[in-house]
Short mmCIF file of C-alpha atoms in Angstrom, two decimals:
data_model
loop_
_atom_site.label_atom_id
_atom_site.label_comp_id
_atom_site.label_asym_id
_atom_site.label_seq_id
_atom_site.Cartn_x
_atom_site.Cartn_y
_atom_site.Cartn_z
CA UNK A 719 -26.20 -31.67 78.19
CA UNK A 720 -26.72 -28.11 77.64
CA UNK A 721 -23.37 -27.60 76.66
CA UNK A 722 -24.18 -30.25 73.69
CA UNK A 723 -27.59 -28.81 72.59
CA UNK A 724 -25.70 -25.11 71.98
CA UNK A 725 -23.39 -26.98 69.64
CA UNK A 726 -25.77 -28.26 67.99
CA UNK A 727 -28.14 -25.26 67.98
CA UNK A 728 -24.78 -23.38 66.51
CA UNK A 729 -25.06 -26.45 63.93
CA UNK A 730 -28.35 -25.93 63.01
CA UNK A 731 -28.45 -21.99 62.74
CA UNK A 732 -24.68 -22.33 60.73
CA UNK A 733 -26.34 -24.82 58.03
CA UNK A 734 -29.79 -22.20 58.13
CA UNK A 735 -27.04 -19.80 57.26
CA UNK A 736 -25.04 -21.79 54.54
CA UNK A 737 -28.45 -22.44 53.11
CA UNK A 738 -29.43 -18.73 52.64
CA UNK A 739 -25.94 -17.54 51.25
CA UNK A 740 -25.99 -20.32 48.86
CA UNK A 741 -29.72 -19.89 47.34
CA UNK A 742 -29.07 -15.81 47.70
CA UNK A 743 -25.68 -16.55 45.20
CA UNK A 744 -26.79 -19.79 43.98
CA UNK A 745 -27.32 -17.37 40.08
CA UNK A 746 -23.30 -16.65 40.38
CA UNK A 747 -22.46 -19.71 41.38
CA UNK A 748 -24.09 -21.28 38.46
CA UNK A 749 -22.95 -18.74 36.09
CA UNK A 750 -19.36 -18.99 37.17
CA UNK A 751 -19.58 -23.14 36.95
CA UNK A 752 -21.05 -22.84 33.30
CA UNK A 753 -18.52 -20.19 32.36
CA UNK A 754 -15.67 -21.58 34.17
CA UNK A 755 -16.28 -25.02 32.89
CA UNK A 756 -16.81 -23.92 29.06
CA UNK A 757 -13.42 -22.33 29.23
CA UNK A 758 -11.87 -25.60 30.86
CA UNK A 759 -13.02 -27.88 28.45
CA UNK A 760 -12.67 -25.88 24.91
CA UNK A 761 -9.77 -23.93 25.87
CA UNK A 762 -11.77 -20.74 24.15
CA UNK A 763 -13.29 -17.85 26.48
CA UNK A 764 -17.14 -19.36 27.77
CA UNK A 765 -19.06 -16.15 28.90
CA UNK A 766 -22.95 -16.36 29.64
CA UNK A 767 -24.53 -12.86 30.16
CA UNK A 768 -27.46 -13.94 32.95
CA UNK A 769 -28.67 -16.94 34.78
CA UNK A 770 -31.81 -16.55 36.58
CA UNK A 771 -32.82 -19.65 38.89
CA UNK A 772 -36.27 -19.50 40.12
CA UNK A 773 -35.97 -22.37 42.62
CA UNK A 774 -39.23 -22.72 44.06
CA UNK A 775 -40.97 -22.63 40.52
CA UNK A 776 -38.62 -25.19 39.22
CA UNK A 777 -37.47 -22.56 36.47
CA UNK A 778 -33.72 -21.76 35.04
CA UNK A 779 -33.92 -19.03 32.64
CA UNK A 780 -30.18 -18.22 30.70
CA UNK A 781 -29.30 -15.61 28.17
CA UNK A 782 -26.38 -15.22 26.24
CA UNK A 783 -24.13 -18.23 26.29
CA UNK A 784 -21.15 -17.50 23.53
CA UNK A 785 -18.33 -19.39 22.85
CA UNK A 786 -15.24 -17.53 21.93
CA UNK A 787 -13.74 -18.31 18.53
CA UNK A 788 -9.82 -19.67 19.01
CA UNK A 789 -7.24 -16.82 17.95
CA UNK A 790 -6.38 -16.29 14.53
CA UNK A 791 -9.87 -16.71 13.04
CA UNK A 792 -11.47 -13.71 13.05
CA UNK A 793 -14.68 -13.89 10.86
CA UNK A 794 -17.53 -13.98 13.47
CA UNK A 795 -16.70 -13.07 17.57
CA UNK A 796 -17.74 -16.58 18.80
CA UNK A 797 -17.91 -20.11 17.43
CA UNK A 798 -21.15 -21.04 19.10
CA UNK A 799 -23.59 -18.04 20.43
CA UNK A 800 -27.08 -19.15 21.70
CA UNK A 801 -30.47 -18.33 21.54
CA UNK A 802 -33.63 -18.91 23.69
CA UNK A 803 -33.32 -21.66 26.80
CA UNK A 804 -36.14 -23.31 27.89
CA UNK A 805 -35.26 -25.35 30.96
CA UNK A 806 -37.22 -26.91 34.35
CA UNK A 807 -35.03 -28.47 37.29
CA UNK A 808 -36.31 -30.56 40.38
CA UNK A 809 -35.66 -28.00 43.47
CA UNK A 810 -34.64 -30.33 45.96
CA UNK A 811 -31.84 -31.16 44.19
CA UNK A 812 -30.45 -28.08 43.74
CA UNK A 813 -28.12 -28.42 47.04
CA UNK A 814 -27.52 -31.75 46.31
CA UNK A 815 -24.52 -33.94 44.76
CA UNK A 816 -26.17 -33.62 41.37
CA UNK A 817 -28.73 -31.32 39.81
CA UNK A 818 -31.47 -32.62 38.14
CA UNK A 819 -32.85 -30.85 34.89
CA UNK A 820 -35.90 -32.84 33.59
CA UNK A 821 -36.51 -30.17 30.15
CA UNK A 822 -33.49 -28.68 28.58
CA UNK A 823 -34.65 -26.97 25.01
CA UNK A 824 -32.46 -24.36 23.14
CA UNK A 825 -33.86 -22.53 20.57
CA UNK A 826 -31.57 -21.19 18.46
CA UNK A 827 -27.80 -21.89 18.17
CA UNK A 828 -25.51 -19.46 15.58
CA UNK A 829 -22.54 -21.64 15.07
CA UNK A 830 -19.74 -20.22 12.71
CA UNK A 831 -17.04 -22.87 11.41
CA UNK A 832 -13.96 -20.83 9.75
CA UNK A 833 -11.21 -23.11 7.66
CA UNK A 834 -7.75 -21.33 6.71
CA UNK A 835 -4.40 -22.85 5.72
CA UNK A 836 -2.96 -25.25 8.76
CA UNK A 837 -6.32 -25.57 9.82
CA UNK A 838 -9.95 -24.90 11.33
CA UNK A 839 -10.96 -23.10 14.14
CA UNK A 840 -13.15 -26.33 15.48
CA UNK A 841 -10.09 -28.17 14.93
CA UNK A 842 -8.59 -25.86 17.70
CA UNK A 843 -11.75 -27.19 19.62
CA UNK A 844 -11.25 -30.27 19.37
CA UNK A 845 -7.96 -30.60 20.09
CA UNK A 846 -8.90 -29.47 23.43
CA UNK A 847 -11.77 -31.77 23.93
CA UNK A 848 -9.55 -34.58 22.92
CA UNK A 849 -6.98 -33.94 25.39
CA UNK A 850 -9.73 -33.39 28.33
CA UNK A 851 -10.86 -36.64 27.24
CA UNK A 852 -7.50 -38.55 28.17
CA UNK A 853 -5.48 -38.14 25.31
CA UNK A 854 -2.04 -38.73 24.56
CA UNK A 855 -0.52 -34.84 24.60
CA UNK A 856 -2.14 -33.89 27.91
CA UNK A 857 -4.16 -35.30 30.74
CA UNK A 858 -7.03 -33.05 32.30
CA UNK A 859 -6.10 -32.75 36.35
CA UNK A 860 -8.22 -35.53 37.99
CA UNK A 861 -9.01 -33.65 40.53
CA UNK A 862 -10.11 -30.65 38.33
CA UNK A 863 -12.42 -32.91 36.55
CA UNK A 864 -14.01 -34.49 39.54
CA UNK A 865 -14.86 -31.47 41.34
CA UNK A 866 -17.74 -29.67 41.41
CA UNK A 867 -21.67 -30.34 41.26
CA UNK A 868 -23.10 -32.60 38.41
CA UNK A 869 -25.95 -31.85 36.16
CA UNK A 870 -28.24 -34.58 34.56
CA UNK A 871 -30.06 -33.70 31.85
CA UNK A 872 -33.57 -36.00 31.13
CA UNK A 873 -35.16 -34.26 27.92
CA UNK A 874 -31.96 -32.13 25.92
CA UNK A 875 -33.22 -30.75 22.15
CA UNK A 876 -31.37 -27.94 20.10
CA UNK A 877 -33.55 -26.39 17.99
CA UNK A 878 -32.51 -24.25 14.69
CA UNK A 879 -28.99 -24.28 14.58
CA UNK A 880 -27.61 -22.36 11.75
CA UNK A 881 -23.82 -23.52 10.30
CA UNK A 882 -21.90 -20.92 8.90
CA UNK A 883 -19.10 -22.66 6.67
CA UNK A 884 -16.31 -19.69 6.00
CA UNK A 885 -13.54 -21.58 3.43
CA UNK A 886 -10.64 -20.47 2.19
CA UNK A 887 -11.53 -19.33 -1.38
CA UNK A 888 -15.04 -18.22 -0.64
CA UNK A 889 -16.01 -14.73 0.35
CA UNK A 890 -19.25 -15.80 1.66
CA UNK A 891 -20.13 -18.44 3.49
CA UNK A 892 -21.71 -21.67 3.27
CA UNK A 893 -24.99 -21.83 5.65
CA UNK A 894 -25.94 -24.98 6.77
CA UNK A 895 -29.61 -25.58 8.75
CA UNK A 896 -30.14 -28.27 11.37
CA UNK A 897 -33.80 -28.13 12.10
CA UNK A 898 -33.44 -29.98 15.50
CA UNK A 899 -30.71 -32.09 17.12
CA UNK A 900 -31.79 -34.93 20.03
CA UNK A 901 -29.33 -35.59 23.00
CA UNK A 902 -31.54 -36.83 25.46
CA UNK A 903 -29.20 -40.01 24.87
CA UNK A 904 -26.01 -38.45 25.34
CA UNK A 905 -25.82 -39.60 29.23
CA UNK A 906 -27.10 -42.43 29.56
CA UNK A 907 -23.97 -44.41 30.38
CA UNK A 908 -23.82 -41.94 33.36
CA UNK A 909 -27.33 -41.80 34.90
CA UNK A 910 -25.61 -39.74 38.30
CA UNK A 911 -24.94 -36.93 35.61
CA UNK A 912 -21.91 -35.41 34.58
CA UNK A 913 -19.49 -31.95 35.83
CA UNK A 914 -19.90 -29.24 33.76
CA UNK A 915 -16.49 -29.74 32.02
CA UNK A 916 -17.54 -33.29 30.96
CA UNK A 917 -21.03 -32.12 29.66
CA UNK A 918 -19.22 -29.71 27.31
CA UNK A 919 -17.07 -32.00 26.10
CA UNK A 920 -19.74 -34.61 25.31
CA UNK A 921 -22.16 -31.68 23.67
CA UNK A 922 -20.22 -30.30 21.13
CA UNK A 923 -19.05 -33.11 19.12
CA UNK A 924 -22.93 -34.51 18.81
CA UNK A 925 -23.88 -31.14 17.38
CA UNK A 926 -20.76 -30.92 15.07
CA UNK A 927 -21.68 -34.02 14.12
CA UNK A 928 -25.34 -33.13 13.16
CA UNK A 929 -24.32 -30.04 11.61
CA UNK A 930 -21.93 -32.09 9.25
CA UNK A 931 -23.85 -34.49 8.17
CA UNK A 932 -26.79 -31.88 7.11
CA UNK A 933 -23.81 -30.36 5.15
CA UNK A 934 -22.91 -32.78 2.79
CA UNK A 935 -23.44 -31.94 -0.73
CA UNK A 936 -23.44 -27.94 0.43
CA UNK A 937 -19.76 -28.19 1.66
CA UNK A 938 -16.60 -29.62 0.48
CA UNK A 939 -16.32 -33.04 0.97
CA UNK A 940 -12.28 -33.04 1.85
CA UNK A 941 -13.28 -30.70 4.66
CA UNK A 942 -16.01 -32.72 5.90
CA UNK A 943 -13.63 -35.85 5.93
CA UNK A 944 -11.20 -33.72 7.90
CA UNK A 945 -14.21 -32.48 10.15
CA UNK A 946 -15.59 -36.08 10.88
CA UNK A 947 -12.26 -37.28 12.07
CA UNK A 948 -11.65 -34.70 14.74
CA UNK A 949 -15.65 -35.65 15.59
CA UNK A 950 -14.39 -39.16 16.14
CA UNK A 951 -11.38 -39.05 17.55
CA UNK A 952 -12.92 -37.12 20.55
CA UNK A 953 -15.58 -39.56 20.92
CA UNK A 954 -13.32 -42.72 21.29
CA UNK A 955 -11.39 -40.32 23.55
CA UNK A 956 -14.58 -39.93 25.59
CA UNK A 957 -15.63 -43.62 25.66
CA UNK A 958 -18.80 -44.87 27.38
CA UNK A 959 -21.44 -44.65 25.04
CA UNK A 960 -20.85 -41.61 23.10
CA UNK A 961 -20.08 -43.59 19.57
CA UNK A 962 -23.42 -44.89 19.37
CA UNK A 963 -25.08 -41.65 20.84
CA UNK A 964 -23.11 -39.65 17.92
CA UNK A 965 -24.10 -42.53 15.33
CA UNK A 966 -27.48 -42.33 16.49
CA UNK A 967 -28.15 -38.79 16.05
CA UNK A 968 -26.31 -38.95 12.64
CA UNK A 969 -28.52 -41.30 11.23
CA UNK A 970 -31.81 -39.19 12.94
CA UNK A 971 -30.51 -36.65 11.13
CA UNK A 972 -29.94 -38.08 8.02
CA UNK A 973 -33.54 -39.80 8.16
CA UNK A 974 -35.11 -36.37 9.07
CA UNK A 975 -33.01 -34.40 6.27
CA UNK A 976 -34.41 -37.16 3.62
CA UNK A 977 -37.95 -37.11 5.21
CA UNK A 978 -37.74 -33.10 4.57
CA UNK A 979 -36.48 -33.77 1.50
CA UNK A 980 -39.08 -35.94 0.11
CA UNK A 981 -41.56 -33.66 1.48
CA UNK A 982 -40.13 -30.99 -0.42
CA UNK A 983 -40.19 -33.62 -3.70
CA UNK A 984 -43.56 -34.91 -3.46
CA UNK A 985 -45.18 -31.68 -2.61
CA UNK A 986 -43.52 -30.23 -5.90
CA UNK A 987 -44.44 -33.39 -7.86
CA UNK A 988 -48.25 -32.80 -6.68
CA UNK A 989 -48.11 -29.57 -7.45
CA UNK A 990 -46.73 -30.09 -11.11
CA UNK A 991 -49.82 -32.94 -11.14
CA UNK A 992 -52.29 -30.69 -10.02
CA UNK A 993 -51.32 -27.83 -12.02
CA UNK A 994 -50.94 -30.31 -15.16
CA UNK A 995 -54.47 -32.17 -14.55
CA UNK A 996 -55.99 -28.28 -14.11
CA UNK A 997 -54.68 -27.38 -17.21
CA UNK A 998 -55.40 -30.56 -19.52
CA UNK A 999 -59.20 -30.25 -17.97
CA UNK A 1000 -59.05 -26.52 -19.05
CA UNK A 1001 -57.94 -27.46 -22.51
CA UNK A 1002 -60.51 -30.22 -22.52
CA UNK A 1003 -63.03 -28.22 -21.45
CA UNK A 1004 -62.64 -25.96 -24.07
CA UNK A 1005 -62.12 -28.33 -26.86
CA UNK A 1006 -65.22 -30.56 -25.73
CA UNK A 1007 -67.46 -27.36 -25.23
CA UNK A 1008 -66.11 -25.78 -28.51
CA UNK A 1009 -67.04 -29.27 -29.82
CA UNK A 1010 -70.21 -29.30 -28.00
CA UNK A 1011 -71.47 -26.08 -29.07
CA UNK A 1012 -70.43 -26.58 -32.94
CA UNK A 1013 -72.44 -29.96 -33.29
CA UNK A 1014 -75.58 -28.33 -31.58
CA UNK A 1015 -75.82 -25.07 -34.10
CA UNK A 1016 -75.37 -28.13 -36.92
CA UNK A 1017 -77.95 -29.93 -36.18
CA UNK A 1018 -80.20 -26.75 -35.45
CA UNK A 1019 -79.41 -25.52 -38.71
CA UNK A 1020 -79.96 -28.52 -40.50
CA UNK A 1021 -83.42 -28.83 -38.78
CA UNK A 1022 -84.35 -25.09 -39.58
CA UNK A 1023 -82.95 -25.97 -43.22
CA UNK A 1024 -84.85 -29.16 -42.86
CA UNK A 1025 -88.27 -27.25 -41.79
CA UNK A 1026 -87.61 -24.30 -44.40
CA UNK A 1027 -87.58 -26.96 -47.29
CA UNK A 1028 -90.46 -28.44 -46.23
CA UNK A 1029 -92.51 -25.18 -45.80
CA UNK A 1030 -91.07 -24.45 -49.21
CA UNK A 1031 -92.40 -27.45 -50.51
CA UNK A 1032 -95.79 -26.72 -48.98
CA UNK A 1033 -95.99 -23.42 -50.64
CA UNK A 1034 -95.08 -24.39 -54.19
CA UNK A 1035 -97.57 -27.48 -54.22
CA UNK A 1036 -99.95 -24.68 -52.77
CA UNK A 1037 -98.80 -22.43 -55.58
CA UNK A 1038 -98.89 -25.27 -58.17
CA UNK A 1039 -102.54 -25.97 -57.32
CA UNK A 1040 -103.63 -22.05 -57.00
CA UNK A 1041 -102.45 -21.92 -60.57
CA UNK A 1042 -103.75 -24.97 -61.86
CA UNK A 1043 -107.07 -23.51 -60.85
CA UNK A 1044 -106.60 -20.04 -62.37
CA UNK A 1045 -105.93 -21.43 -65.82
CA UNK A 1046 -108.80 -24.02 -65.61
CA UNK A 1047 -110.91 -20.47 -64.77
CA UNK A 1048 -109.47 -18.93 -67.43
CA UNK A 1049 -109.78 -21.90 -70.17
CA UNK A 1050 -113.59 -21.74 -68.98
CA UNK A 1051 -113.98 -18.04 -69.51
CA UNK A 1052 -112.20 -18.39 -72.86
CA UNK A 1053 -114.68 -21.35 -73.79
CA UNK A 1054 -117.13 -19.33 -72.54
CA UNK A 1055 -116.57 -16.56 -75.28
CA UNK A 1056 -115.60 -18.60 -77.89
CA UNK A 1057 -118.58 -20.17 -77.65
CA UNK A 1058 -120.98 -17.19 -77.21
CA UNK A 1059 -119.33 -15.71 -80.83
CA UNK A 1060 -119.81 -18.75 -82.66
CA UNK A 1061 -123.89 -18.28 -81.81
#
């Protein structure tokens, strides 16, 4: 009996043990899975600079994340560098089969897209996704892509991704903006989660997609063709529900790309209306008060004309009579003396 309780006492303080190493290293271990797997499934260098995971505040804090570009393009260091992560996990699943992450945000993705002759740097890309995914040239290692922890994701946005197009003729490049990109849906035919391998595979092509369908009319349309095929061909090569995940966030995008631009429209239309009403009330204004103004001095003059001719006409009657009476004075007076002479 005692022999069996120091077994499993040994047991017990082994796993206490385990437990410690693996929250003490639990920040490399991540940071090697996210690195490890990035490389795996693009076939282009994944490095992340820090992961910090605060376990008991349910916090993951990353900086850094940068995709490599493939060799042979050389106009930017990385295809995809990051920005800002904002992301909450549930604790007690940290040691468990599959990590939960209930708020994944990224603010901020720098993605540069380079085309030369025989081809496009995301075509490299996706090459590689499409062969993870089971296709024809080369099958992943089963056992490579079953291994390791999985990660569910409940709440995944992308915030402010800026597209750099780089074509062949142009010496600068095209920029593209994605205001926000939705992939909350993106495993929902796998509600264990996903390895870290798979996750990559199934998050690039949705923002690829996004970023392509904000580009039309900015970028040539051949390339975009091009572009959307690789998109699709690693989506039927992932299966599940991926086609109507990437559809889906294609047409959100679309909607929210004409929603921006009939903001932009209708804000310029009441603008022109607004600065077109201010400007015919001006004009009325001053016509109708110029108007206003003109008829009042008219009629004022024509009653001080009015008032003067009728004062005028007062003062000649009054003259008319003063003089009436003078010369009926004078005729007297004259009678007068006429008069007196005669006697």
């Amino acid at each position: 009996m005692k022999k069996v309780l120091r077994i499993l006492l040994v047991l017990v303080v082994l796993l206490v043990i385990a437990i410690v190493v693996g929250l003490f290293y639990i920040d490399s271990i991540a940071k090697t899975a996210i690195e490890e797997g990035g490389t795996y499934a693009m076939g282009v260098k994944t490095t992340l600079d820090s992961i910090s995971i605060k376990l008991f505040q349910g916090k993951l804090k990353m900086d850094g994340l940068k995709i490599a570009n493939p060799e042979g393009f050389e106009k930017s260091d990385h295809l995809m560098s990051s920005g800002l992560f904002d992301v909450e996990l549930t604790p007690s699943t940290v040691l468990k089969d599959t990590i939960i992450l209930p708020k994944f945000i990224l603010d901020g993705l720098d993605v540069n897209i380079e085309s030369k002759s025989g081809g496009s740097n995301i075509s490299v890309v996706m090459d590689n996704l499409e062969k993870l995914g089971g296709g024809e040239e080369e099958e992943a290692p089963e056992e490579e892509e079953g291994e390791g922890k999985k990660v569910k994701i409940e709440v995944f946005l992308i915030k402010n991704v800026t597209a750099r197009f780089y074509m062949p003729l142009g010496s600068l490049p095209l920029v593209v903006k994605v205001p926000e990109i939705d992939l909350s849906e993106m495993m929902s035919d796998n509600p264990s989660g996903v390895v870290m391998p798979e996750l990559m595979r199934r998050i690039i092509p949705i923002i690829l997609a996004s970023i392509a369908e904000n580009a039309k009319g900015i970028v040539p349309a051949d390339f975009l063709k091009d572009m959307d095929g690789q998109i699709g061909a690693v989506v039927k090569a992932i299966g599940g529900n991926m086609e109507n995940v990437v559809k889906g966030v294609q047409e959100e995008t679309a909607k929210a790309l004409k929603n921006a631009t009939d903001q932009i429209k209708k804000g310029l239309d009441d603008t022109l209306k607004k600065g077109t009403e201010d400007a015919k009330g001006a004009l009325d204004g001053l016509l109708g008060g110029k108007k206003t103004d003109d008829t009042d001095k008219t009629d004022e003059v024509k009653e001080k004309t009015e008032d003067a001719e009728k004062k005028l006409e007062e003062e000649k009657k009054k003259a008319e009579e003063k003089a009436g009476s003078v010369v009926d004075d004078a005729k007297g007076a004259l009678d007068g003396l006429f008069k007196k002479k005669t006697e």
